[in-house]
Coordinates of C-alpha atoms in Angstrom, one line a residue:
X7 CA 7.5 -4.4 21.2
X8 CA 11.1 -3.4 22.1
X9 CA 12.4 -0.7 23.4
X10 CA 14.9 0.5 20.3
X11 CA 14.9 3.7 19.0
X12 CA 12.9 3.5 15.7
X13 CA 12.2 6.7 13.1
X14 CA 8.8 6.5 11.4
X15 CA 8.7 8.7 8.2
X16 CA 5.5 8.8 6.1
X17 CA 5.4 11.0 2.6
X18 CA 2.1 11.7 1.7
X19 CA 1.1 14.4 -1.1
X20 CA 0.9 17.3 1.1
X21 CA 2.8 16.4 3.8
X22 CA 6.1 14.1 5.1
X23 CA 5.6 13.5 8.9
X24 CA 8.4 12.2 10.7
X25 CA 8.5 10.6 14.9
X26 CA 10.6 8.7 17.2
X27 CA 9.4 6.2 18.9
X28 CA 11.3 3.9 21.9
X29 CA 8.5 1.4 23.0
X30 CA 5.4 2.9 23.1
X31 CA 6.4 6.1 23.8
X32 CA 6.3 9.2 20.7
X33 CA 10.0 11.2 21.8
X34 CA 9.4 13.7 18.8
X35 CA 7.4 14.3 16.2
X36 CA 7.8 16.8 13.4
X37 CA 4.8 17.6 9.6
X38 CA 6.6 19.6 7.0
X39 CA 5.1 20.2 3.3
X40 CA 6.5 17.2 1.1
X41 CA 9.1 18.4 -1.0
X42 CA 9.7 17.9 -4.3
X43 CA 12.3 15.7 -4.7
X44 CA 11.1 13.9 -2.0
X45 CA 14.5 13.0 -0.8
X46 CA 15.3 16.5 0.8
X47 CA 12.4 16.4 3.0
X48 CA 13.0 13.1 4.1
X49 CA 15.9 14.4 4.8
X50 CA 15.0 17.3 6.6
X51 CA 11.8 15.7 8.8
X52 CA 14.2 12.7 10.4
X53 CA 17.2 15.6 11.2
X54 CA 14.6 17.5 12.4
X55 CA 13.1 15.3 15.2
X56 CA 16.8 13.7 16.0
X57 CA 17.6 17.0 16.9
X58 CA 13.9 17.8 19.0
X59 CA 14.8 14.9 21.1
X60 CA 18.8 15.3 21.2
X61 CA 19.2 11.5 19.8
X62 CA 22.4 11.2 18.0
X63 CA 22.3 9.2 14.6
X64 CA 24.2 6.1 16.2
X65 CA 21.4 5.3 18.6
X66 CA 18.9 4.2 15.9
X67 CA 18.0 1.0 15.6
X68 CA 15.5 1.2 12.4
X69 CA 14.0 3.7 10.1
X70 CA 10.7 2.7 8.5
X71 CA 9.7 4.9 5.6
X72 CA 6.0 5.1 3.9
X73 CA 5.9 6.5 0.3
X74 CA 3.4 7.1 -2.4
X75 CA 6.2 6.9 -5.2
X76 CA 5.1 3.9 -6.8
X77 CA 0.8 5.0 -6.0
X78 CA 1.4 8.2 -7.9
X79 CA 4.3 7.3 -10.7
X80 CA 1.2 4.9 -11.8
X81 CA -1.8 7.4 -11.5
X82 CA 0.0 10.1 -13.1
X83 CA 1.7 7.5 -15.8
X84 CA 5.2 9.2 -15.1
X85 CA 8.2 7.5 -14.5
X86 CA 7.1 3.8 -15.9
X87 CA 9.0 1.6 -17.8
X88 CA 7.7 -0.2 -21.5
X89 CA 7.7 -3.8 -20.5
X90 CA 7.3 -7.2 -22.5
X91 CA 4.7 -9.5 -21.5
X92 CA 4.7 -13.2 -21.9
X93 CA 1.2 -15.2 -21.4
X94 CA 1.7 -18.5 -21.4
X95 CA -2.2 -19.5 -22.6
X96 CA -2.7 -20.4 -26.4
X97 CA -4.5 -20.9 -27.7
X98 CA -7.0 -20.7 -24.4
X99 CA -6.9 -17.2 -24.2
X100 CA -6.1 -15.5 -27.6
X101 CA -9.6 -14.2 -27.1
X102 CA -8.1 -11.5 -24.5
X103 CA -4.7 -10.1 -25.6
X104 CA -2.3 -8.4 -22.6
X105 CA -3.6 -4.6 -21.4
X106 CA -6.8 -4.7 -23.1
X107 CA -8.9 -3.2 -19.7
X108 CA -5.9 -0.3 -19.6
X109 CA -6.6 3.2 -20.4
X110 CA -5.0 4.1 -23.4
X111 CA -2.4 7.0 -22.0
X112 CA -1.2 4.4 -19.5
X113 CA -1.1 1.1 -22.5
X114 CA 0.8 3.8 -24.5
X115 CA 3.2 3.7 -22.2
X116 CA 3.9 0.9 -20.6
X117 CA 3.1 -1.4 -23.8
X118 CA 6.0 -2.8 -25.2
X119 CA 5.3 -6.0 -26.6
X120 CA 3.2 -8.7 -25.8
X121 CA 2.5 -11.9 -26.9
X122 CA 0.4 -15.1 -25.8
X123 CA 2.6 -18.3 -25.5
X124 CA 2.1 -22.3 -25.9
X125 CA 1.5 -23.3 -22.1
X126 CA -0.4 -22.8 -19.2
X127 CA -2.7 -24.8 -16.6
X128 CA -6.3 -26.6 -16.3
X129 CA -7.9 -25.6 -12.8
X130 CA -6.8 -29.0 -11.5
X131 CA -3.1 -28.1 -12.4
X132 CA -2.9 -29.8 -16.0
X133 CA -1.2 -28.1 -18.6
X134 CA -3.0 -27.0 -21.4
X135 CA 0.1 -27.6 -23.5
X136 CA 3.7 -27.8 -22.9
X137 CA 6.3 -24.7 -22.6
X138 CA 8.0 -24.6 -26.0
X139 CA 11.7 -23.0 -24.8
X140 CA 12.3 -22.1 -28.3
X141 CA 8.8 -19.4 -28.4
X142 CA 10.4 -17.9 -25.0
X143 CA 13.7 -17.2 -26.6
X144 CA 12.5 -16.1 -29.7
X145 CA 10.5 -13.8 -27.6
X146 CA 13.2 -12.7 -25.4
X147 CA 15.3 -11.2 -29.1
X148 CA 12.7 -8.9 -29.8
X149 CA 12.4 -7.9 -26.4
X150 CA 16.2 -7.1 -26.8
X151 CA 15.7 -5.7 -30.5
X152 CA 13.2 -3.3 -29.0
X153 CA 15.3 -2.4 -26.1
X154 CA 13.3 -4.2 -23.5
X155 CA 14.4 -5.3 -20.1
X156 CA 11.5 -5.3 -18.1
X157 CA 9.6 -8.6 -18.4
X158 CA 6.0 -9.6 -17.1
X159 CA 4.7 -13.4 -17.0
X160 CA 1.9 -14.5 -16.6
X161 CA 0.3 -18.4 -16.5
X162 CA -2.9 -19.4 -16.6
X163 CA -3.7 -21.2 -13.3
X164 CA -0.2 -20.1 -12.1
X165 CA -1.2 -19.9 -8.5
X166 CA -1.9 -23.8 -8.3
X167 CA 1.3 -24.4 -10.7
X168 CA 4.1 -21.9 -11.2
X169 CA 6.1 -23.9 -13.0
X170 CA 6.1 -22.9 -16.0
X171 CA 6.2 -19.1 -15.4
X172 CA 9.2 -20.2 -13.4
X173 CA 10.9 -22.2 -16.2
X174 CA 10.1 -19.8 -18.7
X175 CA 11.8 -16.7 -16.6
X176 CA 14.9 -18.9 -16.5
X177 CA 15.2 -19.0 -20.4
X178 CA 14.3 -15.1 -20.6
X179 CA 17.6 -14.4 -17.8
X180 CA 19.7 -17.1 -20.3
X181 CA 19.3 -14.4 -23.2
X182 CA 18.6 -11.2 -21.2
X183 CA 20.9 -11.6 -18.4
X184 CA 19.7 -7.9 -17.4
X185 CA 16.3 -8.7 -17.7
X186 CA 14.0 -7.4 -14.6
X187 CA 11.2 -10.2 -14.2
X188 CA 8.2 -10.3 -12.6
X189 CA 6.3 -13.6 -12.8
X190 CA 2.5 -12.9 -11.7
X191 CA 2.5 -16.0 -9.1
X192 CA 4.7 -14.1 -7.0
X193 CA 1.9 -11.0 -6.9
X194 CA -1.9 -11.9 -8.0
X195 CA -3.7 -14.4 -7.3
X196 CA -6.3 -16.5 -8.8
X197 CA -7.6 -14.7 -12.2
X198 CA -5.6 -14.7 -15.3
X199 CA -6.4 -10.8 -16.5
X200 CA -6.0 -9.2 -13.0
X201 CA -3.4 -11.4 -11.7
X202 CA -1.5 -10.3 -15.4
X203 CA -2.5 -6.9 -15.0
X204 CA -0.4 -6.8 -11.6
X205 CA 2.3 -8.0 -13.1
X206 CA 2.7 -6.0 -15.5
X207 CA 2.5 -2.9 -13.3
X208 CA 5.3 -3.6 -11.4
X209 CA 7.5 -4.4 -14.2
X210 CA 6.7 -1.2 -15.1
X211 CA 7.9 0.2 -11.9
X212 CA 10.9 -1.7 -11.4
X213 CA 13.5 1.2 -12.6
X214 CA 12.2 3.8 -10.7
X215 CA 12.0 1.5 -7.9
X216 CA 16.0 0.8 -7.6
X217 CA 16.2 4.8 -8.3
X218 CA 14.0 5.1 -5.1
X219 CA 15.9 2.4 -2.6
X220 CA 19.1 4.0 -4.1
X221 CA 17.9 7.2 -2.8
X222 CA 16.7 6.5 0.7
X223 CA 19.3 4.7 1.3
X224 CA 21.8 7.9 0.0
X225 CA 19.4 9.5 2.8
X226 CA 20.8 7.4 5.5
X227 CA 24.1 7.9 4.3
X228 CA 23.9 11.5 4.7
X229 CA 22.5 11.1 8.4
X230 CA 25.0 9.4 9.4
X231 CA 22.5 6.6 10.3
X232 CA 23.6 3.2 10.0
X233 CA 20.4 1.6 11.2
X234 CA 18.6 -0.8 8.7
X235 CA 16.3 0.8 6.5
X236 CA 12.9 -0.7 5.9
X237 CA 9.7 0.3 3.8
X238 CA 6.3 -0.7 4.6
X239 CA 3.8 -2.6 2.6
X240 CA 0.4 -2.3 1.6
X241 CA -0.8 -4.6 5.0
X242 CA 0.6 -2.8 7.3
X243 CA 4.0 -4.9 7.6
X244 CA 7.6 -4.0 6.7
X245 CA 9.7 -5.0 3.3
X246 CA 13.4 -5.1 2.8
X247 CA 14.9 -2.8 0.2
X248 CA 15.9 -5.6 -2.1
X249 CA 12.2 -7.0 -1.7
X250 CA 10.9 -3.5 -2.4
X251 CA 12.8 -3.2 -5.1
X252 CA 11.7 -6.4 -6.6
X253 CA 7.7 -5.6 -6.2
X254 CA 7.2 -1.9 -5.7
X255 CA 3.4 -2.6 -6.0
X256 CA 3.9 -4.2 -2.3
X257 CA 4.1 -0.4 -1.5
X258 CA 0.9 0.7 -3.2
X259 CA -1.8 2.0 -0.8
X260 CA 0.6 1.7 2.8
X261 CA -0.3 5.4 3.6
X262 CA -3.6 4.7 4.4
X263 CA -2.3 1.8 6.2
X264 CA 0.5 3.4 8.1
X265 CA -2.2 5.3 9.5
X266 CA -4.7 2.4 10.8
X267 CA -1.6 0.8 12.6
X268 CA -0.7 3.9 14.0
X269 CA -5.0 4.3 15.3
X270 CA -4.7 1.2 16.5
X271 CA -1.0 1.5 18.8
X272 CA -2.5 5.1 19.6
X273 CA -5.7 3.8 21.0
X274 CA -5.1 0.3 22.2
X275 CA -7.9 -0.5 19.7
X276 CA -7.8 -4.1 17.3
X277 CA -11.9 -3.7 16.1
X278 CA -12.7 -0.3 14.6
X279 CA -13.3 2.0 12.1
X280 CA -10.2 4.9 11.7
X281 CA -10.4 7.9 9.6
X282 CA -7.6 9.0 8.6
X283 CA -8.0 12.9 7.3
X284 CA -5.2 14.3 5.5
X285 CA -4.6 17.7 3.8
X286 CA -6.2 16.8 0.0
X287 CA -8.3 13.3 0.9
X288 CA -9.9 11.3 3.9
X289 CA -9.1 7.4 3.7
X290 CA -11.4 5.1 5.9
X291 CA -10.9 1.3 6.4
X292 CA -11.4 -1.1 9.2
X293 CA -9.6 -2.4 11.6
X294 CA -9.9 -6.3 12.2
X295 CA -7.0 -7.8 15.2
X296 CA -5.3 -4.6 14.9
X297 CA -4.8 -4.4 11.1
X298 CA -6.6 -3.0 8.2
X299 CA -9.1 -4.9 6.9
X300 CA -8.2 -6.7 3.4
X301 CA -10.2 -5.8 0.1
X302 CA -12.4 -8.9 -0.9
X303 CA -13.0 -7.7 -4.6
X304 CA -10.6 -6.5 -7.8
X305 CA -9.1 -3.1 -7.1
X306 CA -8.8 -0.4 -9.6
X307 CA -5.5 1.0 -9.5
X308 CA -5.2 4.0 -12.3
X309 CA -8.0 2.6 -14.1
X310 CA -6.7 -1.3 -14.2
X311 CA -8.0 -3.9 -12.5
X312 CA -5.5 -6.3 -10.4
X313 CA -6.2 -8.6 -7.8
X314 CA -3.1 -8.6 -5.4
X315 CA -3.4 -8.0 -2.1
X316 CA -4.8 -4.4 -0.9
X317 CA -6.6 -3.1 2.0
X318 CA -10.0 -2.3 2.2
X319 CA -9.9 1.9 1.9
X320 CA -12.4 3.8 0.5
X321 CA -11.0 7.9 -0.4
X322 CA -13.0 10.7 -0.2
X323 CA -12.2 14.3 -1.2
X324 CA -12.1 15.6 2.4
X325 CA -9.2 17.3 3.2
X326 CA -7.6 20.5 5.4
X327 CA -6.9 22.0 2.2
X328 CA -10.4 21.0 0.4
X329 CA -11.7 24.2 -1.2
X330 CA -15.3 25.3 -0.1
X331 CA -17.6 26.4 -2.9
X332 CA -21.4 27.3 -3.7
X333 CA -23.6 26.0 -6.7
X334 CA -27.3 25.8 -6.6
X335 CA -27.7 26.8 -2.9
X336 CA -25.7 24.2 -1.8
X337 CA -22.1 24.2 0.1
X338 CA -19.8 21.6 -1.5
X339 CA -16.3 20.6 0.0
X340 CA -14.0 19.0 -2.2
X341 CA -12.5 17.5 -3.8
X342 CA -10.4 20.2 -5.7
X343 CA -8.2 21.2 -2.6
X344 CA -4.9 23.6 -2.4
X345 CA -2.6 20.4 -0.7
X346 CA 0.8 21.5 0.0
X347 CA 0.0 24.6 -0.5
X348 CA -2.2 25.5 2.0
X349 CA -0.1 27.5 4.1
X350 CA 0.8 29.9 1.4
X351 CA -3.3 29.8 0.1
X352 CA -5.2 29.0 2.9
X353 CA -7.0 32.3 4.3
X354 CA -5.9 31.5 7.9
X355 CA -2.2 32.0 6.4
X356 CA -2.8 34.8 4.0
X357 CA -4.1 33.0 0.8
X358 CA -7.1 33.7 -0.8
X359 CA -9.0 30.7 -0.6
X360 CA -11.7 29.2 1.3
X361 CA -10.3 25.8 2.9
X362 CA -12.3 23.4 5.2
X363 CA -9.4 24.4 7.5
X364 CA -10.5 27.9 7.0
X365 CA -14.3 27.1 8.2
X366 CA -12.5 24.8 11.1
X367 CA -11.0 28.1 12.4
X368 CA -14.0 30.4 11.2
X369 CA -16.3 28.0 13.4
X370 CA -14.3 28.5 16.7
X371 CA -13.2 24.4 17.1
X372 CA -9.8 24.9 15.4
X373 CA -6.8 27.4 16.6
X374 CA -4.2 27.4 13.5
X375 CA -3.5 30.4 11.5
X376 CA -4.6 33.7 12.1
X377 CA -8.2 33.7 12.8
X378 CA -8.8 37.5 12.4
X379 CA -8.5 36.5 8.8
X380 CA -12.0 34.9 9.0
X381 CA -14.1 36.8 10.8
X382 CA -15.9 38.2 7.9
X383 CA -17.3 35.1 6.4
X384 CA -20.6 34.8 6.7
X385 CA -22.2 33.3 9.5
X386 CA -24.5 30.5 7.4
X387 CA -22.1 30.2 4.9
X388 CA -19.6 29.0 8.2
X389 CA -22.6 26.7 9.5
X390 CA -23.4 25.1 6.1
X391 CA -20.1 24.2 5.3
X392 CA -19.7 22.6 9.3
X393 CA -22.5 20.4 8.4
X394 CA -21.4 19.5 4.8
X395 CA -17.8 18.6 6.2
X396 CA -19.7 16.2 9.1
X397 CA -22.2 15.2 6.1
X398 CA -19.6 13.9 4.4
X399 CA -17.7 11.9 7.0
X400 CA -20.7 10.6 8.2
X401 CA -21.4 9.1 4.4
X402 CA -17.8 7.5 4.2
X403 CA -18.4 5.5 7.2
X404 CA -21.4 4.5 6.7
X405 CA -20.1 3.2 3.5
X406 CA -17.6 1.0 5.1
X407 CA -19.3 -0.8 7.9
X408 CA -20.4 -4.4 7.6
X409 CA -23.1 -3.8 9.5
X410 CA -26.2 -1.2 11.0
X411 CA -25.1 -0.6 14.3
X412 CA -23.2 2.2 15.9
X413 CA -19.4 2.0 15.5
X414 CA -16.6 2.6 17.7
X415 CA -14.3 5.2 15.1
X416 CA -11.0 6.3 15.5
X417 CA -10.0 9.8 14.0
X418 CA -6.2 10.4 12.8
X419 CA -4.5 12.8 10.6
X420 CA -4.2 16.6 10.6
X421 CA -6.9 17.1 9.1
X422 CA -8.7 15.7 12.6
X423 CA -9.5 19.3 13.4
X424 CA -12.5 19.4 10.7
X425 CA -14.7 17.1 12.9
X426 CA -15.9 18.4 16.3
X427 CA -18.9 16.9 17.0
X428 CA -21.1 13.9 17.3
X429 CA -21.3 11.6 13.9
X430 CA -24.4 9.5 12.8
X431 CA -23.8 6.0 13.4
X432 CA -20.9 6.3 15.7
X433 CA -21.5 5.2 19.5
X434 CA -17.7 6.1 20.4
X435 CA -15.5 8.6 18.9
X436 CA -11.5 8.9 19.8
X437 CA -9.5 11.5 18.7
X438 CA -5.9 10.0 20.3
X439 CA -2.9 11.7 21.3
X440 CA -0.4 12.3 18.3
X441 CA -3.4 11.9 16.1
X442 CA -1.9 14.1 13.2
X443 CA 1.6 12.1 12.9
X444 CA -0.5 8.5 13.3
X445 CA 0.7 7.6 9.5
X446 CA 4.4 8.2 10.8
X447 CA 3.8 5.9 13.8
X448 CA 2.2 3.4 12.2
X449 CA 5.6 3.1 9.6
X450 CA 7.9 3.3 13.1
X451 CA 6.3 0.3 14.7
X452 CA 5.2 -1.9 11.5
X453 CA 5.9 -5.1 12.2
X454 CA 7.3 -8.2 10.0
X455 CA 4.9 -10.2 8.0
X456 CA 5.1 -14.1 6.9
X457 CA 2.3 -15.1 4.8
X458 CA 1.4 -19.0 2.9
X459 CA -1.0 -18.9 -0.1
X460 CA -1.3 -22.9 -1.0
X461 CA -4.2 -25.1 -1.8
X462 CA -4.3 -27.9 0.2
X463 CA -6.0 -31.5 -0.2
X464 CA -8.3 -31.7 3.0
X465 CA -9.1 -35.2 2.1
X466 CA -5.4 -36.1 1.9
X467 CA -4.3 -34.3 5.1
X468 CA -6.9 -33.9 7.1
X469 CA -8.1 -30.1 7.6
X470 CA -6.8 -29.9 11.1
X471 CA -3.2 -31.2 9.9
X472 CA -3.2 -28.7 7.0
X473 CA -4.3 -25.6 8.8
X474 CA -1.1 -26.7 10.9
X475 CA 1.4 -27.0 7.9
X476 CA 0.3 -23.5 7.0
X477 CA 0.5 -21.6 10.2
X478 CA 3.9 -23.5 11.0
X479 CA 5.0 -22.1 7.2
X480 CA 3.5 -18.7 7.6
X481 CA 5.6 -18.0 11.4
X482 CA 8.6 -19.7 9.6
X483 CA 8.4 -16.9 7.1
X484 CA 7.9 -14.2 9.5
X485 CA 10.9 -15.4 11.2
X486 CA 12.8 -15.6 8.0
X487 CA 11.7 -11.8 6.8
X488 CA 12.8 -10.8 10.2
X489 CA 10.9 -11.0 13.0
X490 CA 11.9 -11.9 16.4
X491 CA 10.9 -15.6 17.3
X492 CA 8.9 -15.2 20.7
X493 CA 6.8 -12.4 19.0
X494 CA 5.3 -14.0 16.1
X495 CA 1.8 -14.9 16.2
X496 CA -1.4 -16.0 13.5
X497 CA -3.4 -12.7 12.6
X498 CA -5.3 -14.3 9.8
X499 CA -6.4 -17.3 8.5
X500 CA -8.7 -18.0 5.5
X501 CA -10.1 -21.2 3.7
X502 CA -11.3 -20.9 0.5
X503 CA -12.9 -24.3 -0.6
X504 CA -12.0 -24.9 -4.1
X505 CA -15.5 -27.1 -6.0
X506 CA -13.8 -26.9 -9.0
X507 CA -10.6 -28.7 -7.6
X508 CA -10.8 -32.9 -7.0
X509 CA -9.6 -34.1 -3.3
X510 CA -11.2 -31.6 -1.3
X511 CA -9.1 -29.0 -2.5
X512 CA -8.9 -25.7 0.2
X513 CA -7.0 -22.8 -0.4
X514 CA -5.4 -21.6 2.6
X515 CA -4.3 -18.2 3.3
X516 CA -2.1 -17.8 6.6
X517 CA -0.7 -14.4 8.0
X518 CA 1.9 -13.7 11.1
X519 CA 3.7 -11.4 12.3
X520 CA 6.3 -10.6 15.1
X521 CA 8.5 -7.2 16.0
X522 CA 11.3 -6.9 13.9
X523 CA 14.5 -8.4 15.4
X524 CA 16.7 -5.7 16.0
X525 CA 20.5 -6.0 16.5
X526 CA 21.2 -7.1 20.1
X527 CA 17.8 -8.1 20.7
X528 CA 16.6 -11.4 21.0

């Protein structure tokens, strides 16, 4: 790790923590409610702990910013673009048009016309039938009729050959010249619907993403800070602005990760659970070599199924701001919760109503607020909640372990202060210092990521000689993105054997990653 002078700023829906870090050591660290416009409170958190640690602007050597932009613009269906979709399958997969698994509000919206294409591959990389150019530009006109620049294609069997995704792009840039494309062998992987699916989000999110880099960047500007700007992805690794720009779905899901990386530099941890409770929900995922553990399955995003890379995180409604209620002679917590606004509704800040925070304080194991402002709730009310809150916990990580022994668990966020006691099933828990901002610290020290997805011919090469080519192509892409060359090491490495595929056919998947290269380091 070097020894620059890094910002970490992570916007989450109730809150946008900010830190400095130099090394391993936290200078300043400053939670405010999220704004917004998002852009003033980035604004305001990084000016805010430049000042607590007397740092002018010039000393920075990197801000790393977390958002839930893209996340929420594709929950909430806001924001999206209408995008044309190209398949390249007929007549293989007429059966299935584009956006049939997509709930209707969102397939209203993004929908703008679709259509399934001569072309496409056999799972040994055969085509099913040529590219015919003149479908593709005949396509590309009524994309243009309609007022369409935001193209998604997809291949059958792109991931063993992208070539005709990538010839048929280069005809839709011939007659849109403004056209924003996304092919889907750049995102998904094997699996024609989810791999499309994935596509076809981020086309959909490709305007608001340049809106977005255009506005951080303005952010810097008006800091004064001429340090690079960088955004971190969904594995707990930085993008570029250009590259976030080009696949904002890249994004989707890094505020749970911010926060593992951040458990993990916090506690010196590489194997464990982490927790990471926030102010609406409580996100739990594994750590495996000191990053999150990757989802092995599809992942519903909004309601659509894709099959890009995401971390393993499963989100509860367990929050500082979760409101407490009673049905039935029973306590429940969550999910409703007051987010941002809990210190306007909160009753340890004058509100009027009952948070999880509020039964923290009530309790005796949390000092925020004004606690005279509990003091009359009643005593079993207090005690049922405590063990509905620790109920609850104790559930979601149970859910995520791989196995029936005790696990080590790390607990982050500022919503920490709900959990004061012992937890089924955990033989170690750590509460770290600078717990609250951890999601901040794990943006400020992300490191640079390369990564090889191929399918190799064991027979051919030799497994030992492939497993080479790919670890010496995955560091060379590290090194590329950014990442200084003595730092880069292999984090992950998986072979997939394919039976479907002649020649001993393996895919291989190969992560590294190295500290960003900073200027003037080496």
């Amino acid at each position: 790790m070097t020894e620059s002078l890094r910002i970490g700023v992570d916007v989450g829906g109730t809150n946008t923590d900010a830190v400095l870090v130099r090394g391993r050591t936290v200078l300043a660290s400053r939670k405010s409610p999220t704004s917004l416009d998002i852009g003033s409170g980035i604004v305001r958190a990084i000016k805010d702990v430049l000042a607590a640690a007397d740092i002018p602007p010039a000393q920075v050597a990197g801000v790393m910013i977390g958002t839930t932009h893209f996340t929420n613009a594709l929950i909430e269906a806001k924001n999206l673009s209408r995008v044309g979709i190209v398949r390249l399958g007929a007549p293989a997969t007429l059966s299935v048009p584009p956006l049939t698994d997509w709930p209707e509000q969102l397939k209203s919206i993004v929908g703008g016309h679709a259509e399934i294409l001569s072309g496409g591959y056999n799972y040994d990389g055969r085509p099913i039938g040529p590219l015919e150019p003149e479908e593709i530009r005949r396509m590309s006109r009524e994309f243009k009729a309609r007022g369409i620049n935001a193209i998604a294609i997809s291949s059958v069997f792109a991931p063993v050959n992208a070539d005709q995704e990538e010839e048929a792009a280069r005809i839709v840039r011939e007659e849109l010249p403004d056209a924003r494309v996304t092919l889907s062998s750049q995102i998904g992987r094997v699996g024609l619907i989810e791999r499309e699916n994935a596509a076809v989000m981020n086309s959909s999110l490709l305007g608001m993403a340049e809106r977005v880099i255009i506005s951080f960047r303005q952010a810097l500007i008006d800091l004064q800070i001429r340090a690079p700007l960088f955004v971190s992805q969904n594995d707990g690794t930085l993008l570029d602005p250009d590259n976030v720009a080009r696949f904002p779905v890249l994004t989707f899901a890094s505020g749970p990760t911010n926060s593992m990386r951040g458990a993990a530099f916090l506690s010196g941890a590489n194997e464990a659970l982490v927790m990471d409770i926030g102010g609406t929900t409580a996100d739990v995922g594994a750590l495996q070599n000191g990053f999150p553990r990757e989802s092995s399955v599809a992942v519903d995003i909004g309601g659509v199924r894709t099959n890009f890379r995401m971390p393993d995180i499963l989100s509860i409604g367990l929050g500082g701001g979760s409101l407490i209620s009673a049905a039935n002679g029973r306590i429940r917590v969550g999910p409703r919760s007051v987010g941002s606004r809990i210190l306007t509704e909160a009753l340890v800040f004058g509100g009027s109503q009952l948070t999880a925070t509020d039964i923290a304080v009530a309790a005796g194991y949390a000092d925020v607020g004004d606690r005279d402002r509990v003091r009359h709730l009643d005593r079993q009310l207090v005690a049922a909640a405590v063990d509905e809150i620790h109920r609850v916990a104790e559930e979601a990580l149970d859910h995520m372990k791989t196995s029936g022994a005790a696990a080590k668990v790390i607990l982050v966020g500022g919503g920490s202060i709900l959990i004061h006691r012992d937890l089924a099933g955990v033989a170690e828990l750590t509460v770290p210092p600078d717990a609250s901002v951890a999601n901040a610290i794990g943006a400020a020290i992300a490191q640079v990521s390369g990564e090889v997805d191929q399918i190799y011919s064991f027979e051919k090469l030799g497994r030992d000689q492939a497993l080479h080519e790919a670890r010496e192509a995955a560091e060379k892409n590290a090194i590329a993105a950014g990442a200084a060359v003595h730092t880069v090491k292999i984090v992950d490495v998986e072979e997939l054997p394919l039976q479907y595929l002649p020649g001993g056919a393996v895919r291989v998947r190969v992560k590294a990653v190295g500290d960003l290269h900073y200027r003037g380091t080496t």
